[in-house]
């Protein structure tokens, strides 16, 4: 069953890639007016300047309440605007544009997390919670992940309502908490506790996918078809400690760093699946020279590992697409300057290639470290530590739906002519997993164009080209109307 869906998906994408490439006369999209752009920018600014991190300073509810106010002020019926959640600081907002009559099709959900990753002022050149426009970019935490799309969708829903737009099926926007961390994941909670509010034929999740730019040239438009599995592991070395004036060979910090050095030098095996194969096949057609040759070489059987190594070195995100990755992200150890450490601990964050489970990777880490005195435990998203890890599976690529991919491809072509639309495996993880697990297909597409080497999500000086924001407004307005038909 899965396999046939899969082939169908690939045939479908191949078809659309061909159609896209052979269409010479591109239809023009209406451009968002200056007045509307000003409103969309104001919403974007407001969201960036509300701290929605999972920290004492952050509060998701402040942001969702602000958006709730916008919808109610604009005349949305209170019965179509729901603020709800399991925690007063983590309230989700679900907004509905109801169908004109009795809909024959289930709704479409636009799923947008509204929380962001922590950002420290000292690490940034601007204040991460201040919306700064500079040199053609918007700076601020969340400008790429994903308050750009939150704002674009809030704006789109407001505009559709203002114009009196009546879809033939309900359109739903869900702004949710704790995608990036925290104990109250809104997507998970809504699906489990209020399925009636978010039940849908399918989900569009702008948290992934988008247009890859290479020095301004659009290379490929990615639609997320599958994603890696996220897993954290707590690595602990324990020792009896002692006086630091009498060091011994056994030392918790050295034991831990020896293990981490092994991890630093280790590379998980090269792998491909049908989604990544199609992605690199489509990309090779857009590339030239050594890069194009290397992309074709990794598709050969057996794959050319030297070509994979060159591509990995040139572009770290390609490396992440080729294999499971595990990296040390946090470190703590010792209890006094003049004492031998009694414990040392690190967090290792893994992004697991589909087909492997977190427990399988835990066993591989234990084997790699080869130190029976180290403990390797699994840390859940909620922060609970356990001796074993789950056997959670990766998202199965959903069957393609023409009503999604026809307008997605057509509108992408109108904005970035000649750009092929291709399925991708997302290296990160998104809330799509919760809807996918509930049997609702998810398609990841942001319509945001970004330079490949300017992915600053979760990083410092996060920024978005102003022009990319404008184009996403044009896209989502037309896309929502196409899906609502
Ligand atoms: Zn995100």
Tab-separated table of C-alpha atoms and ligand atoms in Angstrom, residues 113 145-146 179-180 207, ligand 1:
chain	number	residue	atom	x	y	z
A	113	UNK	CA	3.491	27.122	14.694
A	145	UNK	CA	10.932	30.064	11.123
A	146	UNK	CA	8.069	30.754	10.798
A	179	UNK	CA	6.671	23.132	17.921
A	180	UNK	CA	10.218	24.130	18.793
A	207	UNK	CA	7.073	25.179	8.148
B	1	LIG	ZN1	9.606	25.856	12.333
